[in-house]
Amino acid sequence: MYNEVVMDHFTNPRNVGEIPNADGVGSVGNPACGDIMEFYIKVKDNVLEDVKFKTFGCGAAIAVSSMVSELAKGKTLDEAMQITNASVIDALEGLPKKKHHCSNLGADALHRAIEDYQAKQKGNAFDKPSDPPEVCSCPVCDVSDAEEAPYCASACERSSTK
Amino acid sequence: MRVINMDHVAASPILPEVVDAMLPFLKEKYGNPSSMHGMGEEVTDSMDEAREKVAALINAKPQEIYFTSGGTEANNWALKGGLFANRAKGSHLITSSIEHFSIMHAIKALEKMGIEVTRLPVDKYGFVDPDDVRKAITPTTALISIMHANNEIGTIEPIAEIGKIAKERNVPFHTDAVATVGIVPVDVQDLNVDMLSLTANPFYGPHGIGALFVRKGTKISPLLDGGIQEGGYRAGTENVLGIIGMGKAAEIAITQIQNRMDHVRPLRDRLMKEIPAIIEEVGFVGHPTIRLPGNASLTVRYVEGESMLLFLDMEGVKIASGSACISRSLKVSHVMLAMGIDAGTAQGSLLFTLGTDNTNEDVDDVLRILPPIVQRLRDMSPLYKKTGRIKAAS
């Protein structure tokens, strides 16, 4: 199901763990969706000196987290904010379509950690994430996947009410 | 690497005797049963024998067995054909909230066509309460369909009792017995069912062949119209190869069913008892005793099923999970949610379905391989950390 790059990052994930006294922490996902990603960053001179993560999720979620941490490490904050869903998928040399939402989550979690850091710099408590965390990104709701679409809406309702 | 298949619900090995019985029908016996000449006749005779064996497996009459392409077709046919033929009676259907997709999605399609549906809840073990069925029956109830057992949870439903109620109230009753036929004794007389779906692979027959039992006198319309195969109830040239294989597998199952149950039950019991003893926070799914003999369904907290399955696969262990990430729809198993298991816990679902090819050595290997995988993933999990526990050495 997964290519070699994805399997490599899944079986040997880079930068797993937490950073004590991290400069920024960002978390996305919920257990109902199947994935939770938490990113920790250490910032020095506007550069991501260290990036670590903890992830609950499938093989793709773990590989995505690992890849995002690698892409981000050593980048400036502005550069790291440019890491997108698509660039993570490219770096992993592709993910199965139904796993594309995992790559969204990885970039989101990193961006949230950066926003957390920036808010702290300004002396504000970071309270409102830039995108809604409790929504199950559901690629099967994508109208292009007509086969599953008829049954998806009710399934989405069910898991979001739980 | 040794391969350990504990995912018999997905695929069971085909018995060598079954393969041997099928081979001539891939070679010289390629005739079409509908032919009037000798080539067709010899195939028809073999097919009739297979039908007798499948009927014997569930204590039905041969003329009550209609071969289908598998469980999905049998389920679709029972629902759609059953409701269509009984539309004079009404358009109300009673089902459970833990059915297989081939029932659940067929019913969603029927709802769009105006069928009114009552979905009965289940308790924490996954049982449907027969009393709920009794209360749900209305004068317009045209069909009841409740599965015999769900492979994801293993619990065996009180079908005989529900069947008795259906009979008293004169409502046709269908059960999806794909998970039970050939696995535990199934007798359509004891179960009081009018229709029953079954498929061959769970009892070591080939994939792509199943059957619907339709009790004599039960109203049903064909799902597939065309030629007069299967008495005009299921058109299309018969899957002779599959039918022969299913017949042979049924013949063997009749004599072997008790041995098979006695073989898998102690192995299943070891998994259910020993996994929670070596891995903390493992939950049981389903009823502890009224369950399929080779079925162990567990939940491992703080980790997700697919990642466990991937690591297990690398070590040769093949199992299943009801986790959202596994399903094509990316949704947690509706079955576990219906039982009141929260979505987060259900993500850590592990499903072991054992077969005759499994051994105590297989169980030993699983008990050795699984704990470090769980620990590795828990160490990576933000949920595990938050509980603040002291981690057990793995």
Coordinates of C-alpha atoms in Angstrom, one line a residue:
Chain A
M1 CA 0.0 0.0 0.0
Y2 CA 2.8 2.5 0.9
N3 CA 6.0 3.2 -1.1
E4 CA 9.5 2.7 0.2
V5 CA 10.0 6.2 1.3
V6 CA 6.8 6.2 3.4
M7 CA 7.7 2.8 4.8
D8 CA 11.2 4.0 5.7
H9 CA 9.8 7.0 7.6
F10 CA 7.1 4.8 9.3
T11 CA 9.6 2.2 10.4
N12 CA 12.4 4.6 11.3
P13 CA 10.7 7.9 12.1
R14 CA 13.0 10.8 12.5
N15 CA 12.7 13.3 15.4
V16 CA 10.3 11.4 17.6
G17 CA 9.8 12.7 21.1
E18 CA 9.2 15.9 23.0
I19 CA 11.3 19.0 23.6
P20 CA 11.3 20.0 27.3
N21 CA 10.6 23.7 27.6
A22 CA 9.7 23.9 23.9
D23 CA 9.4 27.4 22.4
G24 CA 6.2 26.3 20.6
V25 CA 3.8 23.4 20.7
G26 CA 1.1 22.6 18.2
S27 CA -1.4 19.8 18.1
V28 CA -4.1 18.8 15.6
G29 CA -6.5 15.9 15.1
N30 CA -8.7 13.9 17.4
P31 CA -8.9 10.2 18.2
A32 CA -12.2 9.8 16.3
C33 CA -10.5 10.8 13.1
G34 CA -7.8 8.4 13.8
D35 CA -4.9 10.8 13.9
I36 CA -3.4 13.1 16.5
M37 CA -0.1 14.9 15.8
E38 CA 1.8 17.0 18.3
F39 CA 4.8 19.1 17.3
Y40 CA 7.4 20.7 19.5
I41 CA 9.8 23.4 18.2
K42 CA 13.0 25.1 19.5
V43 CA 13.6 28.4 17.8
K44 CA 16.9 30.3 17.6
D45 CA 17.4 33.5 15.5
N46 CA 14.2 32.9 13.7
V47 CA 15.3 29.4 12.6
L48 CA 13.9 26.0 13.7
E49 CA 16.8 24.7 15.6
D50 CA 15.0 21.6 16.6
V51 CA 11.7 19.9 15.7
K52 CA 10.2 16.9 17.4
F53 CA 6.8 15.2 17.3
K54 CA 4.5 12.6 18.8
T55 CA 1.8 11.0 16.7
F56 CA -1.1 8.7 17.3
G57 CA -2.2 7.3 13.9
C58 CA -1.8 5.1 10.9
G59 CA 1.4 4.4 9.0
A60 CA 0.9 7.5 6.8
A61 CA 0.4 9.7 9.8
I62 CA 3.6 8.6 11.3
A63 CA 5.5 8.9 8.0
V64 CA 4.1 12.4 7.4
S65 CA 5.0 13.6 10.9
S66 CA 8.5 12.3 10.4
M67 CA 8.8 14.0 7.0
V68 CA 7.4 17.3 8.2
S69 CA 10.0 17.3 11.0
E70 CA 12.8 16.7 8.5
L71 CA 11.6 19.3 6.1
A72 CA 11.2 21.9 8.8
K73 CA 14.4 21.4 10.7
G74 CA 16.9 24.2 10.0
K75 CA 14.4 26.3 8.1
T76 CA 13.4 29.8 9.0
L77 CA 9.9 30.3 10.4
D78 CA 8.7 31.8 7.2
E79 CA 10.1 29.0 5.1
A80 CA 8.5 26.4 7.5
M81 CA 5.2 28.1 7.2
Q82 CA 5.4 27.5 3.4
I83 CA 5.5 23.7 3.9
T84 CA 2.3 22.5 2.4
N85 CA 0.2 19.4 2.2
A86 CA 1.4 18.9 -1.4
S87 CA 5.1 19.4 -0.6
V88 CA 4.9 16.7 2.1
I89 CA 3.3 14.3 -0.3
D90 CA 5.9 15.1 -2.9
A91 CA 8.7 14.6 -0.4
L92 CA 7.2 11.2 0.5
E93 CA 7.0 10.4 -3.2
G94 CA 3.3 9.9 -3.0
L95 CA 0.6 8.7 -0.6
P96 CA -2.6 6.7 -1.3
K97 CA -5.4 9.1 -2.0
K98 CA -7.4 8.2 1.1
K99 CA -4.3 9.1 3.2
H100 CA -3.9 12.6 1.8
H101 CA -5.6 14.1 4.9
C102 CA -2.8 12.9 7.1
S103 CA -0.4 15.2 5.2
N104 CA -2.7 18.1 5.9
L105 CA -2.5 17.4 9.5
G106 CA 1.3 17.2 9.6
A107 CA 1.8 20.7 8.1
D108 CA -1.0 22.1 10.2
A109 CA 0.5 20.8 13.5
L110 CA 3.9 22.3 12.6
H111 CA 2.3 25.7 11.6
R112 CA 0.4 25.7 14.9
A113 CA 3.6 25.2 16.9
I114 CA 5.1 28.1 15.0
E115 CA 2.0 30.2 15.7
D116 CA 2.2 29.3 19.3
Y117 CA 5.8 30.4 19.4
Q118 CA 5.0 33.7 17.7
A119 CA 2.0 34.4 20.0
K120 CA 4.3 33.8 23.0
Q121 CA 6.9 36.2 21.6
K122 CA 4.1 38.9 21.4
G123 CA 3.2 38.0 24.9
N124 CA -0.2 36.6 23.9
A125 CA -1.5 33.3 24.9
F126 CA -2.1 31.3 21.8
D127 CA -5.7 30.2 22.1
K128 CA -7.3 30.2 18.7
P129 CA -5.8 27.9 16.1
S130 CA -5.9 29.1 12.5
D131 CA -7.9 26.1 11.3
P132 CA -10.6 24.1 13.0
P133 CA -9.2 21.1 14.8
E134 CA -12.3 19.1 15.4
V135 CA -13.2 18.5 11.8
C136 CA -12.6 15.1 10.4
S137 CA -10.9 15.7 7.1
C138 CA -12.7 13.1 5.0
P139 CA -11.3 12.5 1.6
V140 CA -14.1 10.2 0.7
C141 CA -16.5 13.2 0.9
D142 CA -14.5 14.5 -2.0
V143 CA -17.0 14.4 -4.8
S144 CA -14.5 12.9 -7.2
D145 CA -14.8 9.7 -5.3
A146 CA -18.4 9.0 -6.3
E147 CA -18.3 5.3 -5.2
E148 CA -18.1 6.0 -1.5
A149 CA -19.8 9.4 -1.5
P150 CA -23.4 8.1 -1.0
Y151 CA -22.5 6.6 2.4
C152 CA -20.1 9.1 3.6
A153 CA -22.2 11.9 4.9
S154 CA -24.0 9.8 7.5
A155 CA -20.8 8.2 8.6
C156 CA -19.3 11.6 9.0
E157 CA -22.3 12.7 11.1
R158 CA -22.0 9.7 13.2
S159 CA -18.3 10.1 14.1
S160 CA -18.5 13.8 14.7
T161 CA -21.4 13.4 17.1
K162 CA -19.5 10.8 19.2
Chain B
M1 CA 9.8 -15.7 7.4
R2 CA 7.0 -17.8 8.8
V3 CA 3.6 -16.5 7.8
I4 CA 0.9 -16.6 10.5
N5 CA -2.6 -16.1 9.1
M6 CA -4.9 -15.0 11.9
D7 CA -7.1 -13.1 9.4
H8 CA -9.3 -16.0 8.3
V9 CA -12.3 -13.6 8.0
A10 CA -10.5 -12.1 5.0
A11 CA -9.2 -15.3 3.6
S12 CA -9.1 -18.9 4.7
P13 CA -6.9 -21.4 2.8
I14 CA -8.8 -23.6 0.3
L15 CA -8.6 -27.3 1.3
P16 CA -6.5 -29.5 -1.1
E17 CA -9.5 -31.9 -1.4
V18 CA -11.6 -28.9 -2.5
V19 CA -9.0 -27.9 -5.1
D20 CA -8.9 -31.5 -6.4
A21 CA -12.6 -31.6 -6.7
M22 CA -12.6 -28.4 -8.7
L23 CA -9.8 -29.1 -11.1
P24 CA -11.7 -31.3 -13.5
F25 CA -14.2 -28.5 -14.0
L26 CA -11.3 -26.2 -15.1
K27 CA -10.2 -28.8 -17.6
E28 CA -12.3 -31.5 -19.3
K29 CA -15.6 -30.8 -17.5
Y30 CA -16.2 -27.3 -18.9
G31 CA -19.7 -27.9 -20.0
N32 CA -22.6 -25.5 -19.5
P33 CA -25.3 -27.0 -17.2
S34 CA -28.0 -25.4 -19.4
S35 CA -26.9 -27.5 -22.4
M36 CA -29.2 -30.3 -23.4
H37 CA -26.4 -32.6 -24.4
G38 CA -24.1 -34.8 -22.4
M39 CA -21.5 -32.2 -21.7
G40 CA -24.1 -30.2 -19.8
E41 CA -25.6 -33.1 -18.1
E42 CA -22.5 -34.4 -16.3
V43 CA -22.0 -30.9 -15.0
T44 CA -25.6 -30.6 -13.9
D45 CA -25.3 -33.9 -12.0
S46 CA -22.2 -32.7 -10.1
M47 CA -23.9 -29.4 -9.4
D48 CA -26.9 -31.1 -7.9
E49 CA -24.6 -33.1 -5.6
A50 CA -23.0 -30.0 -4.5
R51 CA -26.4 -28.4 -3.7
E52 CA -27.3 -31.5 -1.6
K53 CA -24.1 -31.1 0.4
V54 CA -24.6 -27.4 1.0
A55 CA -28.2 -28.0 2.0
A56 CA -27.1 -30.8 4.4
L57 CA -24.6 -28.4 6.1
I58 CA -27.5 -26.2 7.2
N59 CA -30.2 -28.9 7.4
A60 CA -32.2 -27.5 4.5
K61 CA -33.6 -29.1 1.4
P62 CA -31.5 -29.0 -1.8
Q63 CA -34.2 -27.1 -3.6
E64 CA -34.0 -24.4 -1.0
I65 CA -30.4 -23.6 -1.9
Y66 CA -29.7 -20.9 -4.5
F67 CA -26.1 -20.3 -5.5
T68 CA -24.9 -16.7 -5.6
S69 CA -21.6 -14.9 -6.2
G70 CA -21.1 -14.7 -2.4
G71 CA -22.5 -13.2 0.8
T72 CA -22.9 -9.8 -0.7
E73 CA -25.2 -10.9 -3.4
A74 CA -27.1 -13.2 -1.1
N75 CA -27.7 -10.4 1.3
N76 CA -28.7 -7.9 -1.4
W77 CA -31.0 -10.4 -2.9
A78 CA -32.7 -11.4 0.4
L79 CA -33.4 -7.8 1.2
K80 CA -34.4 -6.4 -2.2
G81 CA -36.0 -9.6 -3.5
G82 CA -37.7 -10.2 -0.2
L83 CA -39.1 -6.7 0.1
F84 CA -40.2 -6.5 -3.5
A85 CA -42.1 -9.8 -3.3
N86 CA -43.7 -8.8 0.0
R87 CA -44.6 -5.2 -1.0
A88 CA -48.3 -6.0 -0.6
K89 CA -47.6 -6.6 3.1
G90 CA -45.9 -3.2 3.5
S91 CA -42.6 -1.4 3.3
H92 CA -41.2 -1.6 6.8
L93 CA -37.9 -3.4 7.5
I94 CA -36.3 -4.2 10.8
T95 CA -32.6 -4.7 11.1
S96 CA -29.8 -4.2 13.6
S97 CA -27.1 -1.5 13.9
I98 CA -24.2 -3.9 13.5
E99 CA -24.9 -5.4 10.1
H100 CA -22.2 -6.0 7.4
F101 CA -21.9 -3.3 4.7
S102 CA -23.7 -5.6 2.3
I103 CA -26.8 -5.3 4.4
M104 CA -26.2 -1.8 5.7
H105 CA -25.6 -0.2 2.4
A106 CA -28.3 -2.2 0.6
I107 CA -30.7 -0.9 3.2
K108 CA -29.5 2.7 2.6
A109 CA -30.3 2.2 -1.1
L110 CA -33.8 0.8 -0.2
E111 CA -34.5 3.7 2.1
K112 CA -34.0 6.1 -0.8
M113 CA -36.7 4.1 -2.6
G114 CA -39.1 4.7 0.3
I115 CA -38.5 1.6 2.5
E116 CA -39.0 2.5 6.2
V117 CA -36.3 1.1 8.4
T118 CA -36.0 0.4 12.1
R119 CA -32.4 -0.2 13.2
L120 CA -32.3 -1.9 16.6
P121 CA -29.6 -1.0 19.0
V122 CA -27.2 -3.6 20.6
D123 CA -26.0 -3.9 24.2
K124 CA -22.4 -3.7 25.3
Y125 CA -21.8 -7.3 24.2
G126 CA -23.3 -6.6 20.8
F127 CA -26.5 -8.5 21.5
V128 CA -29.8 -7.5 19.8
D129 CA -32.6 -7.9 22.3
P130 CA -35.4 -10.2 20.9
D131 CA -37.9 -8.2 22.9
D132 CA -36.8 -5.1 20.8
V133 CA -37.6 -7.0 17.7
R134 CA -41.1 -7.9 19.1
K135 CA -41.8 -4.3 19.9
A136 CA -40.6 -3.0 16.5
I137 CA -42.9 -5.2 14.5
T138 CA -45.8 -3.3 12.9
P139 CA -48.6 -4.5 10.6
T140 CA -46.6 -3.2 7.7
T141 CA -43.4 -5.0 8.6
A142 CA -42.4 -6.9 5.5
L143 CA -39.0 -8.3 6.5
I144 CA -36.6 -8.7 9.4
S145 CA -32.9 -9.1 8.7
I146 CA -30.5 -9.6 11.6
M147 CA -27.1 -11.2 11.3
H148 CA -26.2 -14.4 13.0
A149 CA -22.8 -13.2 14.1
N150 CA -20.5 -10.2 13.3
N151 CA -16.9 -11.2 12.7
E152 CA -15.6 -7.9 14.0
I153 CA -16.9 -8.7 17.5
G154 CA -17.6 -12.4 17.5
T155 CA -20.8 -12.3 19.4
I156 CA -23.5 -14.8 18.3
E157 CA -27.0 -13.3 18.2
P158 CA -30.1 -14.9 19.6
I159 CA -31.4 -15.8 16.1
A160 CA -33.6 -18.8 17.1
E161 CA -35.5 -16.6 19.6
I162 CA -35.9 -13.7 17.1
G163 CA -37.0 -16.3 14.5
K164 CA -39.7 -17.6 16.9
I165 CA -41.0 -14.1 17.3
A166 CA -41.0 -13.5 13.5
K167 CA -42.8 -16.7 12.9
E168 CA -45.5 -15.9 15.5
R169 CA -46.0 -12.6 13.9
N170 CA -45.8 -14.0 10.4
V171 CA -43.0 -11.8 9.2
P172 CA -40.3 -13.2 6.9
F173 CA -37.0 -13.4 8.6
H174 CA -33.5 -13.3 7.0
T175 CA -30.2 -13.8 8.7
D176 CA -26.7 -13.1 7.3
A177 CA -24.9 -16.2 8.5
V178 CA -21.7 -15.7 6.5
A179 CA -19.7 -15.6 9.8
T180 CA -21.2 -18.8 11.2
V181 CA -22.0 -21.4 8.5
G182 CA -19.2 -24.0 8.6
I183 CA -17.7 -22.3 11.7
V184 CA -20.4 -23.3 14.3
P185 CA -23.3 -25.7 13.7
V186 CA -26.1 -23.9 11.9
D187 CA -29.5 -25.5 11.5
V188 CA -32.1 -23.4 9.6
Q189 CA -34.9 -25.4 11.4
D190 CA -33.6 -24.6 14.9
L191 CA -33.0 -21.0 13.9
N192 CA -36.5 -20.4 12.6
V193 CA -35.2 -18.5 9.6
D194 CA -36.9 -18.1 6.2
M195 CA -33.8 -16.9 4.5
L196 CA -30.1 -17.3 5.3
S197 CA -27.0 -16.1 3.5
L198 CA -23.8 -18.1 3.5
T199 CA -20.5 -18.1 1.7
A200 CA -17.9 -20.8 1.0
N201 CA -14.5 -19.4 2.0
P202 CA -15.0 -19.4 5.8
F203 CA -15.3 -23.2 5.7
Y204 CA -12.2 -23.5 3.4
G205 CA -14.0 -23.3 0.1
P206 CA -13.2 -20.9 -2.8
H207 CA -13.9 -17.2 -2.8
G208 CA -16.6 -15.8 -5.1
I209 CA -19.3 -18.4 -4.3
G210 CA -22.1 -18.3 -1.8
A211 CA -25.7 -19.2 -1.5
L212 CA -29.0 -18.0 -0.2
F213 CA -31.2 -20.4 1.6
V214 CA -34.9 -19.6 0.8
R215 CA -37.4 -21.7 2.8
K216 CA -40.0 -23.3 0.6
G217 CA -43.0 -21.0 0.6
T218 CA -41.1 -17.8 1.2
K219 CA -41.9 -15.0 -1.2
I220 CA -38.9 -13.6 -3.0
S221 CA -38.3 -11.9 -6.4
P222 CA -35.2 -12.5 -8.4
L223 CA -32.4 -9.9 -8.2
L224 CA -30.9 -10.9 -11.5
D225 CA -33.3 -11.5 -14.3
G226 CA -32.4 -13.4 -17.4
G227 CA -32.2 -17.2 -18.1
I228 CA -33.8 -19.9 -16.0
Q229 CA -30.8 -20.9 -14.0
E230 CA -31.4 -21.7 -10.3
G231 CA -35.1 -22.3 -11.0
G232 CA -35.4 -18.9 -12.6
Y233 CA -34.5 -17.1 -9.4
R234 CA -30.9 -16.3 -10.2
A235 CA -30.1 -15.9 -13.9
G236 CA -26.7 -16.2 -15.4
T237 CA -24.5 -19.2 -16.2
E238 CA -23.7 -20.9 -13.0
N239 CA -20.2 -20.6 -11.4
V240 CA -19.8 -24.4 -11.7
L241 CA -16.2 -24.3 -10.5
G242 CA -17.2 -22.4 -7.3
I243 CA -20.3 -24.5 -6.7
I244 CA -18.3 -27.8 -6.9
G245 CA -15.8 -26.3 -4.5
M246 CA -18.4 -25.1 -2.1
G247 CA -20.1 -28.5 -2.2
K248 CA -16.9 -30.3 -1.4
A249 CA -16.1 -27.8 1.4
A250 CA -19.6 -28.3 2.8
E251 CA -19.2 -32.1 2.8
I252 CA -16.0 -31.9 4.7
A253 CA -17.3 -29.2 7.1
I254 CA -20.2 -31.4 8.2
T255 CA -17.8 -34.0 9.6
Q256 CA -15.1 -31.6 10.7
I257 CA -17.0 -28.8 12.4
Q258 CA -16.6 -30.0 15.9
N259 CA -12.9 -30.8 15.5
R260 CA -12.4 -27.3 14.0
M261 CA -14.1 -25.7 16.9
D262 CA -12.1 -27.7 19.4
H263 CA -8.9 -26.8 17.6
V264 CA -9.4 -23.0 17.5
R265 CA -11.2 -22.4 20.8
P266 CA -8.2 -23.0 23.1
L267 CA -5.9 -20.9 20.8
R268 CA -8.5 -18.1 20.9
D269 CA -8.7 -18.4 24.6
R270 CA -5.0 -18.1 25.0
L271 CA -5.0 -14.8 22.9
M272 CA -7.9 -13.4 24.9
K273 CA -6.3 -14.3 28.3
E274 CA -2.6 -13.8 27.6
I275 CA -2.5 -10.6 25.6
P276 CA -4.1 -8.5 28.4
A277 CA -1.7 -10.2 30.9
I278 CA 1.3 -8.9 29.1
I279 CA 0.0 -5.6 27.6
E280 CA -1.7 -3.1 29.9
E281 CA -5.0 -1.5 29.0
V282 CA -6.3 -4.0 26.5
G283 CA -10.1 -4.3 26.2
F284 CA -12.3 -7.2 25.1
V285 CA -14.8 -6.7 22.4
G286 CA -18.0 -8.8 22.3
H287 CA -19.4 -11.5 24.6
P288 CA -16.8 -13.6 26.5
T289 CA -18.4 -17.0 25.8
I290 CA -21.4 -16.6 23.4
R291 CA -19.0 -16.0 20.5
L292 CA -17.4 -17.5 17.4
P293 CA -14.9 -20.1 18.6
G294 CA -11.9 -18.7 16.6
N295 CA -12.6 -15.0 17.2
A296 CA -10.6 -12.8 19.5
S297 CA -11.4 -9.1 19.2
L298 CA -9.4 -6.7 21.4
T299 CA -8.7 -3.0 21.7
V300 CA -5.3 -1.6 22.6
R301 CA -5.4 1.9 24.1
Y302 CA -3.4 4.8 22.9
V303 CA -2.3 3.3 19.5
E304 CA -4.0 3.0 16.2
G305 CA -4.8 -0.3 14.5
E306 CA -3.2 0.2 11.0
S307 CA 0.2 1.0 12.4
M308 CA 0.1 -2.1 14.6
L309 CA -1.0 -4.2 11.6
L310 CA 1.9 -2.9 9.4
F311 CA 4.5 -3.8 12.0
L312 CA 2.9 -7.2 12.6
D313 CA 2.8 -7.8 8.9
M314 CA 6.6 -7.2 8.7
E315 CA 7.0 -10.0 11.2
G316 CA 4.7 -12.3 9.2
V317 CA 1.6 -11.9 11.4
K318 CA -1.6 -11.2 9.4
I319 CA -4.5 -9.9 11.3
A320 CA -7.4 -7.3 10.9
S321 CA -8.6 -4.2 12.6
G322 CA -11.8 -2.1 12.8
S323 CA -9.8 1.1 12.9
A324 CA -10.9 4.0 10.7
C325 CA -7.5 4.1 9.0
I326 CA -8.0 0.5 7.7
S327 CA -11.4 1.1 6.3
R328 CA -11.8 2.5 2.8
S329 CA -14.3 5.0 4.2
L330 CA -11.8 6.1 6.9
K331 CA -14.5 5.7 9.6
V332 CA -14.3 3.7 12.8
S333 CA -16.3 0.5 12.7
H334 CA -20.0 1.3 13.1
V335 CA -20.2 -2.1 14.9
M336 CA -18.0 -1.1 17.7
L337 CA -19.6 2.4 18.0
A338 CA -23.0 0.7 18.2
M339 CA -21.7 -1.3 21.2
G340 CA -20.8 2.0 23.0
I341 CA -17.1 1.7 22.4
D342 CA -15.7 5.2 22.0
A343 CA -14.1 6.1 18.7
G344 CA -10.7 6.6 20.1
T345 CA -10.6 3.2 21.7
A346 CA -12.0 1.5 18.6
Q347 CA -9.0 2.9 16.7
G348 CA -6.8 0.5 18.6
S349 CA -8.9 -2.5 17.4
L350 CA -7.1 -5.8 16.8
L351 CA -9.1 -8.7 15.3
F352 CA -7.7 -12.2 15.3
T353 CA -9.7 -14.8 13.4
L354 CA -8.2 -18.2 13.7
G355 CA -8.4 -21.3 11.5
T356 CA -7.4 -24.9 11.4
D357 CA -3.9 -24.0 10.2
N358 CA -3.1 -22.0 13.4
T359 CA -1.1 -23.7 16.1
N360 CA 0.0 -23.0 19.7
E361 CA 3.4 -22.0 18.2
D362 CA 1.6 -19.3 16.2
V363 CA 0.0 -18.0 19.4
D364 CA 3.5 -18.0 21.1
D365 CA 4.9 -16.0 18.3
V366 CA 2.1 -13.4 18.4
L367 CA 2.6 -13.1 22.2
R368 CA 6.3 -12.5 21.6
I369 CA 5.9 -10.1 18.6
L370 CA 3.0 -7.9 19.7
P371 CA 4.1 -6.3 23.0
P372 CA 7.3 -4.5 21.6
I373 CA 5.2 -3.2 18.7
V374 CA 2.6 -1.8 21.0
Q375 CA 5.3 -0.3 23.3
R376 CA 7.1 1.3 20.4
L377 CA 3.9 2.9 19.1
R378 CA 2.8 4.0 22.6
D379 CA 6.1 5.7 23.1
M380 CA 5.4 7.7 20.0
S381 CA 1.8 8.4 21.0
P382 CA 0.8 11.8 22.5
L383 CA -2.2 10.1 24.1
Y384 CA -0.1 7.6 26.1
K385 CA 2.2 10.4 27.5
K386 CA -0.8 12.3 28.8
T387 CA -1.8 9.6 31.1
G388 CA 1.4 10.1 33.0
R389 CA 1.9 6.5 33.8
I390 CA 5.2 4.7 34.4
K391 CA 5.7 2.6 31.3
A392 CA 6.1 -1.1 31.8
A393 CA 9.3 -2.5 30.5
S394 CA 8.7 -4.4 27.3

